[in-house]
Amino acid sequence: MHTDPGTSSSPSSREKILDVAEALFAAQGFAGVSLADVAARVGLGKSSLFHHFPGKVSLYAEVSERVIERIIQRLQPAFEASGPATERLDRMIEGLCDALAEHAPAARLLLRSLFEDHLFAPEDEPTLAPVEALVAKVTGLAAELLRDGIARGEFREVSVPDAVQTVIGAVVYHYASGEVGEKILGGPIFSAESVARRRREVTTFIHTALVASPAPGKA
Amino acid sequence: MHTDPGTSSSPSSREKILDVAEALFAAQGFAGVSLADVAARVGLGKSSLFHHFPGKVSLYAEVSERVIERIIQRLQPAFEASGPATERLDRMIEGLCDALAEHAPAARLLLRSLFEDHLFAPEDEPTLAPVEALVAKVTGLAAELLRDGIARGEFREVSVPDAVQTVIGAVVYHYASGEVGEKILGGPIFSAESVARRRREVTTFIHTALVASPAPGKA
DNA sequence: TTGACGACCGACCGGTCGGTCGGCATTCTA
DNA sequence: TAGAATGCCGACCGACCGGTCGGTCGTCAA
């Protein structure tokens, strides 16, 4: 009947709006983006945006949902696998790296979505609720993976919530760090070689930090 | 003669403006904050803000400078010490944790300052330049510490820029994670016990990840 | 007593914000 | 061919934005 995100309604304009809005929200934040700018870059009149989305917050929420869903899709195999926790951990981090690396705005948008809670009125909460649910889902699965690894004796006995927080920060921040990160790296963040090196480095870093036994493995 | 930031001019109002602006910028971002709101919370008329700061970007820049300078002050002893790199590393991370923990808005403001580059016009660059310089200084010192530790054989042979990025993300993100972080923790972020636990966990995490030899130390 | 000065204010400016409204094509349906 | 959606648009609205302006008030030095 109504908006069926995926194929029906207008397959072109709606997706284009989401793409443009995603890039702009990531670069300038919710308050820093004007719908007139979004519309102009898509090639539509501003009022046409309201045909596809009831308002700015809804557009922002849908953009965020799309980003997180894409990441969850990448992490699913790591969570569903049944091997040793160390391997699932590596697969999770690699999947997260890949998801963030192949879609530049994702990391910034993700971190921003954590910061910009206080910008929305209480009446907007139901609109944002699905996003919060998705975040809670993925962090819950990560915590479960860590708990399992500790129970199996594969990981040190760390505080699981703190470890989840550390992993999120260590992985996500890098792809959101922009110019500051590139100045630290001395080169681009999203080049093929940089992405590959980052994946290797951060996976080893977290692996080494969590695994109890001395030998980090065959890698 | 004119504005001497520190003690002269109006010791009260100017500091109050900076305090209020810091909290608001951290919570809502540069674009999300209105000067009218700042003025109202300080208890001044909006036009009085322009008496102390030439404009919004200058206010933002000075707030950011103050935050980063406070952090650098905390890290100084770690950088100036001359003991083993492992101890300096621990001291650096603990200092960073303390600085971020005792001043709640700091972490969010810090991360935001990385994200909100694209919000400012080229003409604002000279105003923001001191902030970038301070960030470059502290990241440079951290990189130096890591390089030294590797040269001494105390740390694994990691990619130093990546390790710096990982440390920043692992430490800073947590104190900026807000409601999401508290949902993951299952409790407050800035309570005394939470801060102490976090400090211990993240220090051990990074220490374990970087140090080649097994024993993480006495702490 | 005077006069310069810093802190402060209300009123106001041009411009931009998110959002609304009525209407114009095109296309699908019957 | 009637008619109902659908996608889109320009014009418009009230609210709010950062910033300016002219002026008031208390303080302090001469």
XYZ file of C-alpha atoms (C1' of nucleotides) in Angstrom:
498
model
C 0.000 0.000 0.000
C 2.277 2.749 1.170
C 6.040 3.199 1.074
C 7.678 -0.137 0.536
C 11.394 0.534 0.837
C 13.131 -1.622 -1.676
C 11.460 -1.782 -5.055
C 8.027 -0.184 -5.171
C 6.980 3.499 -5.184
C 9.737 5.466 -6.962
C 12.830 3.316 -7.123
C 15.038 6.117 -8.320
C 14.239 9.346 -6.468
C 13.741 7.840 -3.047
C 17.046 6.020 -3.132
C 18.811 9.062 -4.475
C 17.420 11.157 -1.654
C 18.638 8.609 0.893
C 22.089 8.503 -0.684
C 22.477 12.267 -0.771
C 21.070 12.696 2.716
C 23.383 10.010 4.059
C 26.455 11.781 2.734
C 25.295 15.155 3.989
C 24.213 13.971 7.430
C 27.543 12.210 7.829
C 29.503 15.285 6.827
C 27.500 17.989 8.565
C 25.296 16.372 11.154
C 21.541 16.539 11.546
C 21.307 20.206 12.433
C 23.905 21.206 9.861
C 21.987 19.822 6.905
C 19.258 21.820 5.211
C 16.565 20.053 3.252
C 16.964 22.644 0.524
C 20.545 21.495 0.089
C 19.497 17.852 -0.040
C 16.826 18.575 -2.631
C 19.149 20.663 -4.779
C 21.803 17.958 -4.881
C 19.256 15.303 -5.765
C 17.851 17.542 -8.468
C 14.404 17.959 -6.972
C 12.395 20.761 -5.523
C 12.468 20.973 -1.753
C 8.773 20.257 -1.410
C 9.228 16.993 -3.290
C 11.160 15.576 -0.365
C 8.002 15.646 1.707
C 6.386 13.347 -0.821
C 8.795 10.587 0.137
C 9.418 11.364 3.795
C 7.088 12.987 6.296
C 9.842 15.204 7.708
C 13.492 15.722 8.430
C 13.687 13.370 11.400
C 12.092 10.547 9.443
C 14.598 11.008 6.655
C 17.417 10.969 9.181
C 16.033 7.891 10.898
C 15.671 5.988 7.650
C 19.197 6.904 6.597
C 20.526 5.652 9.929
C 18.524 2.454 9.724
C 19.874 1.701 6.287
C 23.449 2.192 7.440
C 23.109 -0.014 10.496
C 21.242 -2.689 8.621
C 24.015 -2.846 6.066
C 26.521 -3.374 8.880
C 24.433 -6.025 10.594
C 24.201 -7.883 7.317
C 27.991 -7.959 7.203
C 28.295 -9.186 10.772
C 25.649 -11.870 10.556
C 28.016 -14.672 9.443
C 30.367 -13.966 12.358
C 27.509 -14.147 14.849
C 25.931 -17.230 13.305
C 29.169 -19.195 13.006
C 29.885 -21.857 15.606
C 33.675 -22.270 15.618
C 36.050 -21.024 18.317
C 35.301 -17.579 19.682
C 38.690 -16.261 18.604
C 37.831 -16.925 14.985
C 34.364 -15.470 15.319
C 35.894 -12.405 16.936
C 38.306 -11.903 14.067
C 35.513 -12.405 11.577
C 33.345 -9.873 13.394
C 36.040 -7.216 13.398
C 36.935 -7.849 9.798
C 33.302 -7.664 8.800
C 32.881 -4.416 10.660
C 36.021 -3.021 9.035
C 34.825 -4.037 5.590
C 31.384 -2.563 6.102
C 32.784 0.754 7.299
C 35.533 0.860 4.685
C 33.413 0.247 1.644
C 30.913 2.905 2.558
C 32.692 6.039 3.669
C 29.827 7.945 5.349
C 28.833 4.993 7.504
C 31.242 5.423 10.399
C 30.593 9.120 10.872
C 26.893 8.680 10.647
C 27.055 5.876 13.175
C 29.004 7.868 15.732
C 26.910 10.947 15.117
C 23.755 8.979 15.763
C 25.106 8.338 19.242
C 25.880 11.978 19.895
C 22.806 13.635 18.507
C 20.310 12.202 20.916
C 19.702 15.486 22.640
C 18.753 17.221 19.395
C 15.399 15.546 19.034
C 12.162 16.368 20.765
C 10.464 13.669 22.846
C 7.782 13.446 20.174
C 10.425 12.220 17.713
C 11.310 9.241 19.855
C 9.029 6.731 18.127
C 10.613 7.714 14.818
C 14.102 7.046 16.129
C 13.190 3.935 18.100
C 13.942 1.416 15.296
C 17.472 2.771 15.024
C 18.073 2.328 18.727
C 16.701 -1.191 18.515
C 19.132 -2.120 15.748
C 22.072 -0.696 17.681
C 21.008 -2.591 20.780
C 20.711 -5.779 18.742
C 24.219 -5.645 17.280
C 25.897 -4.632 20.528
C 24.033 -7.414 22.275
C 25.303 -9.982 19.806
C 28.861 -8.702 20.207
C 28.591 -8.961 23.981
C 27.280 -12.495 23.635
C 30.267 -13.440 21.484
C 32.669 -12.082 24.081
C 30.903 -13.781 26.985
C 31.042 -17.066 25.134
C 34.757 -16.648 24.461
C 35.435 -15.986 28.128
C 33.304 -18.935 29.202
C 35.279 -21.172 26.849
C 38.526 -19.900 28.333
C 39.619 -18.452 25.000
C 39.557 -14.858 26.194
C 40.867 -13.137 29.291
C 38.335 -12.398 31.965
C 37.596 -8.844 30.934
C 34.575 -6.715 31.664
C 32.385 -7.598 28.694
C 30.579 -4.248 28.399
C 33.874 -2.385 28.540
C 35.365 -4.663 25.911
C 32.395 -4.040 23.634
C 32.849 -0.325 24.077
C 36.562 -0.590 23.395
C 36.025 -2.599 20.227
C 33.447 -0.165 18.913
C 35.710 2.783 19.590
C 38.836 1.162 18.225
C 37.207 0.080 14.985
C 34.559 2.680 14.212
C 36.442 5.814 15.194
C 39.192 5.279 12.659
C 36.876 5.409 9.666
C 35.181 8.493 11.050
C 38.316 10.418 11.915
C 38.505 12.322 8.630
C 41.222 14.876 8.173
C 42.679 14.353 11.641
C 42.996 10.649 10.987
C 44.608 11.237 7.623
C 47.102 13.590 9.201
C 47.966 10.896 11.745
C 48.201 8.224 9.076
C 50.106 10.461 6.725
C 47.872 9.302 3.913
C 44.303 8.512 2.891
C 41.989 6.419 5.061
C 39.884 4.800 2.372
C 42.548 3.757 -0.129
C 42.769 0.029 -0.794
C 46.131 -0.387 0.880
C 45.176 1.716 3.885
C 41.981 -0.264 4.374
C 43.825 -3.565 4.139
C 46.526 -2.462 6.577
C 43.949 -1.114 9.010
C 41.991 -4.353 8.944
C 45.069 -6.361 9.727
C 46.329 -3.997 12.436
C 43.098 -3.534 14.358
C 42.172 -7.198 14.173
C 45.557 -8.200 15.568
C 45.348 -5.470 18.190
C 42.017 -6.590 19.575
C 42.827 -10.258 19.165
C 46.058 -9.846 21.119
C 44.346 -7.827 23.815
C 41.596 -10.354 24.433
C 43.195 -13.735 23.940
C 44.513 -15.143 27.172
C 47.144 -17.591 25.975
C 50.478 -16.153 24.789
C 50.477 -17.296 21.147
C 48.091 -15.073 19.127
C 47.525 -17.926 16.699
C 48.757 -19.125 13.378
C 48.207 -15.802 11.513
C 45.222 46.267 27.239
C 42.406 44.379 25.590
C 40.975 40.886 26.251
C 43.524 38.946 28.222
C 42.089 35.422 28.561
C 42.887 34.268 32.018
C 42.279 36.806 34.707
C 41.649 40.321 33.410
C 38.591 41.810 31.676
C 35.478 40.124 33.117
C 36.568 37.041 35.002
C 33.062 35.816 35.574
C 30.952 36.277 32.450
C 33.513 35.155 29.940
C 34.202 31.925 31.800
C 30.526 31.282 32.268
C 29.927 31.722 28.575
C 32.700 29.246 27.800
C 31.321 26.729 30.289
C 27.784 26.938 28.965
C 28.912 26.896 25.347
C 31.093 23.877 26.014
C 28.219 21.879 27.406
C 25.890 22.909 24.606
C 28.369 22.347 21.780
C 29.151 18.923 23.190
C 25.500 17.980 23.444
C 24.158 19.483 20.227
C 27.082 20.236 17.951
C 28.125 23.478 16.369
C 25.145 23.850 14.053
C 22.706 22.673 16.700
C 23.534 25.414 19.169
C 21.954 28.857 18.966
C 23.700 31.807 20.504
C 20.373 32.909 21.918
C 20.262 29.671 23.892
C 23.803 30.156 25.145
C 23.073 33.704 26.239
C 19.844 32.751 27.954
C 21.505 29.998 29.978
C 24.338 32.289 31.002
C 21.842 34.926 31.988
C 22.934 37.522 29.456
C 21.443 39.169 26.433
C 22.424 37.642 23.143
C 24.236 40.764 21.998
C 26.472 40.603 25.031
C 28.104 37.473 23.690
C 29.573 39.492 20.855
C 31.212 41.683 23.429
C 33.401 38.781 24.520
C 33.743 36.838 21.267
C 33.770 38.155 17.710
C 31.436 35.428 16.495
C 30.140 31.894 16.838
C 33.151 30.179 15.283
C 35.525 32.021 17.588
C 33.513 30.931 20.582
C 33.551 27.368 19.336
C 37.280 27.486 18.656
C 38.060 28.840 22.099
C 35.907 26.205 23.760
C 37.722 23.491 21.828
C 41.116 24.928 22.646
C 40.328 24.982 26.323
C 39.249 21.346 26.278
C 42.304 20.117 24.421
C 44.665 22.173 26.514
C 43.189 20.665 29.648
C 43.865 17.207 28.252
C 47.401 18.035 27.174
C 48.101 19.294 30.668
C 47.074 15.892 32.011
C 49.234 14.028 29.524
C 52.339 16.137 29.950
C 53.848 14.062 32.802
C 53.462 10.879 30.747
C 55.245 12.412 27.791
C 57.981 14.036 29.823
C 58.766 10.964 31.915
C 61.796 8.927 30.994
C 61.090 5.455 32.349
C 60.164 2.370 30.329
C 57.688 2.959 27.516
C 55.210 0.518 29.014
C 54.891 2.661 32.109
C 54.641 5.863 30.102
C 51.949 4.245 27.975
C 49.934 3.287 31.027
C 50.363 6.768 32.456
C 49.257 8.320 29.174
C 46.106 6.245 28.950
C 45.274 6.796 32.598
C 45.814 10.520 32.209
C 43.576 10.598 29.161
C 40.921 8.614 31.000
C 41.073 10.931 33.988
C 40.867 14.051 31.843
C 37.848 12.764 29.935
C 36.150 11.335 33.000
C 36.327 14.397 35.197
C 34.923 16.668 32.560
C 31.938 15.034 30.900
C 31.553 17.221 27.792
C 35.206 16.858 26.802
C 35.052 13.572 24.916
C 32.036 14.485 22.816
C 33.427 17.869 21.987
C 36.708 16.305 21.007
C 35.163 13.805 18.642
C 32.783 16.370 17.257
C 35.651 18.707 16.487
C 36.975 15.980 14.193
C 33.667 15.539 12.424
C 32.605 19.123 11.958
C 35.377 20.227 9.686
C 33.110 20.538 6.703
C 30.792 22.941 8.493
C 33.131 25.897 8.404
C 33.858 28.272 5.559
C 37.449 28.588 4.327
C 37.548 32.036 5.876
C 37.113 30.464 9.314
C 40.238 28.357 8.951
C 42.615 30.775 10.700
C 40.235 30.810 13.648
C 40.257 27.020 13.924
C 43.966 26.611 13.176
C 45.132 26.676 16.839
C 42.810 23.797 17.645
C 44.232 21.692 14.830
C 47.732 22.531 15.982
C 47.004 21.308 19.509
C 45.498 18.070 18.218
C 48.505 17.525 15.962
C 50.806 18.149 18.920
C 49.245 15.603 21.239
C 48.890 12.915 18.569
C 52.493 13.518 17.592
C 53.659 13.012 21.151
C 51.644 9.824 21.434
C 53.154 8.495 18.213
C 56.598 9.328 19.527
C 55.926 7.373 22.690
C 54.860 4.328 20.702
C 57.812 4.531 18.323
C 60.153 4.681 21.278
C 58.530 1.672 22.865
C 58.904 -0.347 19.681
C 62.518 0.734 19.262
C 63.222 -0.407 22.819
C 61.636 -3.764 22.049
C 58.943 -3.202 24.687
C 56.073 -3.138 22.188
C 55.162 -5.337 19.290
C 56.068 -4.002 15.861
C 52.727 -2.448 15.080
C 51.901 0.294 12.637
C 52.354 3.346 14.842
C 49.728 5.573 13.156
C 47.169 2.793 13.346
C 47.973 2.189 16.988
C 47.514 5.880 17.743
C 44.174 5.797 16.007
C 43.148 2.676 17.888
C 44.105 4.171 21.237
C 42.196 7.365 20.561
C 39.120 5.455 19.514
C 39.277 2.966 22.343
C 39.660 5.589 25.045
C 37.809 8.649 23.803
C 34.765 6.993 22.296
C 33.673 5.437 25.560
C 33.247 8.761 27.334
C 31.381 10.174 24.358
C 29.032 7.249 23.858
C 26.217 8.680 25.942
C 22.983 6.755 26.195
C 24.159 3.976 23.898
C 27.215 3.432 26.047
C 25.141 3.413 29.197
C 22.814 0.850 27.691
C 25.828 -1.332 26.889
C 27.315 -0.850 30.336
C 24.003 -1.305 32.054
C 24.778 1.703 34.226
C 26.187 5.209 34.271
C 29.425 6.131 32.516
C 30.615 8.892 34.792
C 30.019 7.354 38.216
C 33.120 6.899 40.341
C 33.077 3.118 40.173
C 32.410 3.084 36.446
C 35.250 5.496 35.794
C 37.647 3.448 37.907
C 36.659 0.208 36.239
C 36.943 1.737 32.793
C 40.394 3.071 33.523
C 41.601 -0.313 34.641
C 39.970 -2.202 31.769
C 41.060 0.004 28.909
C 44.589 0.409 30.242
C 44.975 -3.352 30.536
C 43.405 -3.827 27.131
C 45.809 -1.532 25.318
C 48.767 -2.621 27.419
C 48.104 -6.270 26.623
C 47.619 -5.530 22.937
C 50.876 -3.650 22.569
C 53.309 -5.321 24.915
C 55.206 -8.169 23.352
C 56.241 -10.007 26.521
C 53.580 -11.848 28.589
C 53.591 -10.095 31.986
C 51.305 -7.022 31.853
C 52.922 -5.516 34.962
C 52.288 -5.116 38.624
C 49.150 -2.905 38.462
C 32.906 66.769 38.599
C 33.849 65.019 34.628
C 34.633 61.946 31.100
C 36.297 57.761 29.226
C 35.434 52.866 29.338
C 33.860 48.093 29.764
C 29.743 45.360 30.368
C 25.424 44.976 29.080
C 20.824 45.407 26.796
C 16.482 45.709 23.493
C 15.337 46.354 18.995
C 16.230 45.235 14.724
C 18.340 43.393 10.138
C 18.739 40.168 6.107
C 18.585 35.663 5.412
C 17.517 30.681 6.150
C 15.104 27.118 8.392
C 11.446 23.096 8.189
C 7.135 22.617 6.571
C 2.447 23.626 3.943
C -0.495 24.325 0.023
C -2.620 24.290 -4.500
C -1.841 23.019 -8.886
C 0.464 20.755 -13.131
C 1.941 16.810 -15.735
C 2.292 11.824 -16.527
C 0.769 7.187 -15.928
C -2.030 3.439 -14.474
C -6.775 1.568 -14.290
C -11.203 0.532 -15.944
C -11.971 8.168 -22.271
C -13.045 9.271 -17.503
C -10.689 9.423 -13.394
C -7.612 8.452 -9.745
C -3.090 8.220 -8.151
C 1.712 9.549 -8.317
C 5.686 12.553 -8.642
C 6.835 16.910 -8.798
C 6.911 21.979 -8.471
C 6.795 27.261 -7.177
C 5.040 30.202 -3.921
C 4.502 30.976 0.491
C 4.523 30.909 5.855
C 6.022 31.641 10.735
C 9.882 30.840 13.391
C 14.433 31.297 14.108
C 19.237 32.131 12.775
C 23.907 34.946 13.445
C 25.073 39.425 13.738
C 24.596 44.805 14.106
C 23.330 49.107 16.176
C 22.422 52.757 19.315
C 22.212 53.503 23.755
C 22.213 52.791 29.215
C 24.551 52.061 33.442
C 28.163 51.653 37.007
C 33.119 52.207 37.852
C 37.241 54.484 38.219
C 40.916 57.739 37.167
C 42.016 62.579 36.721
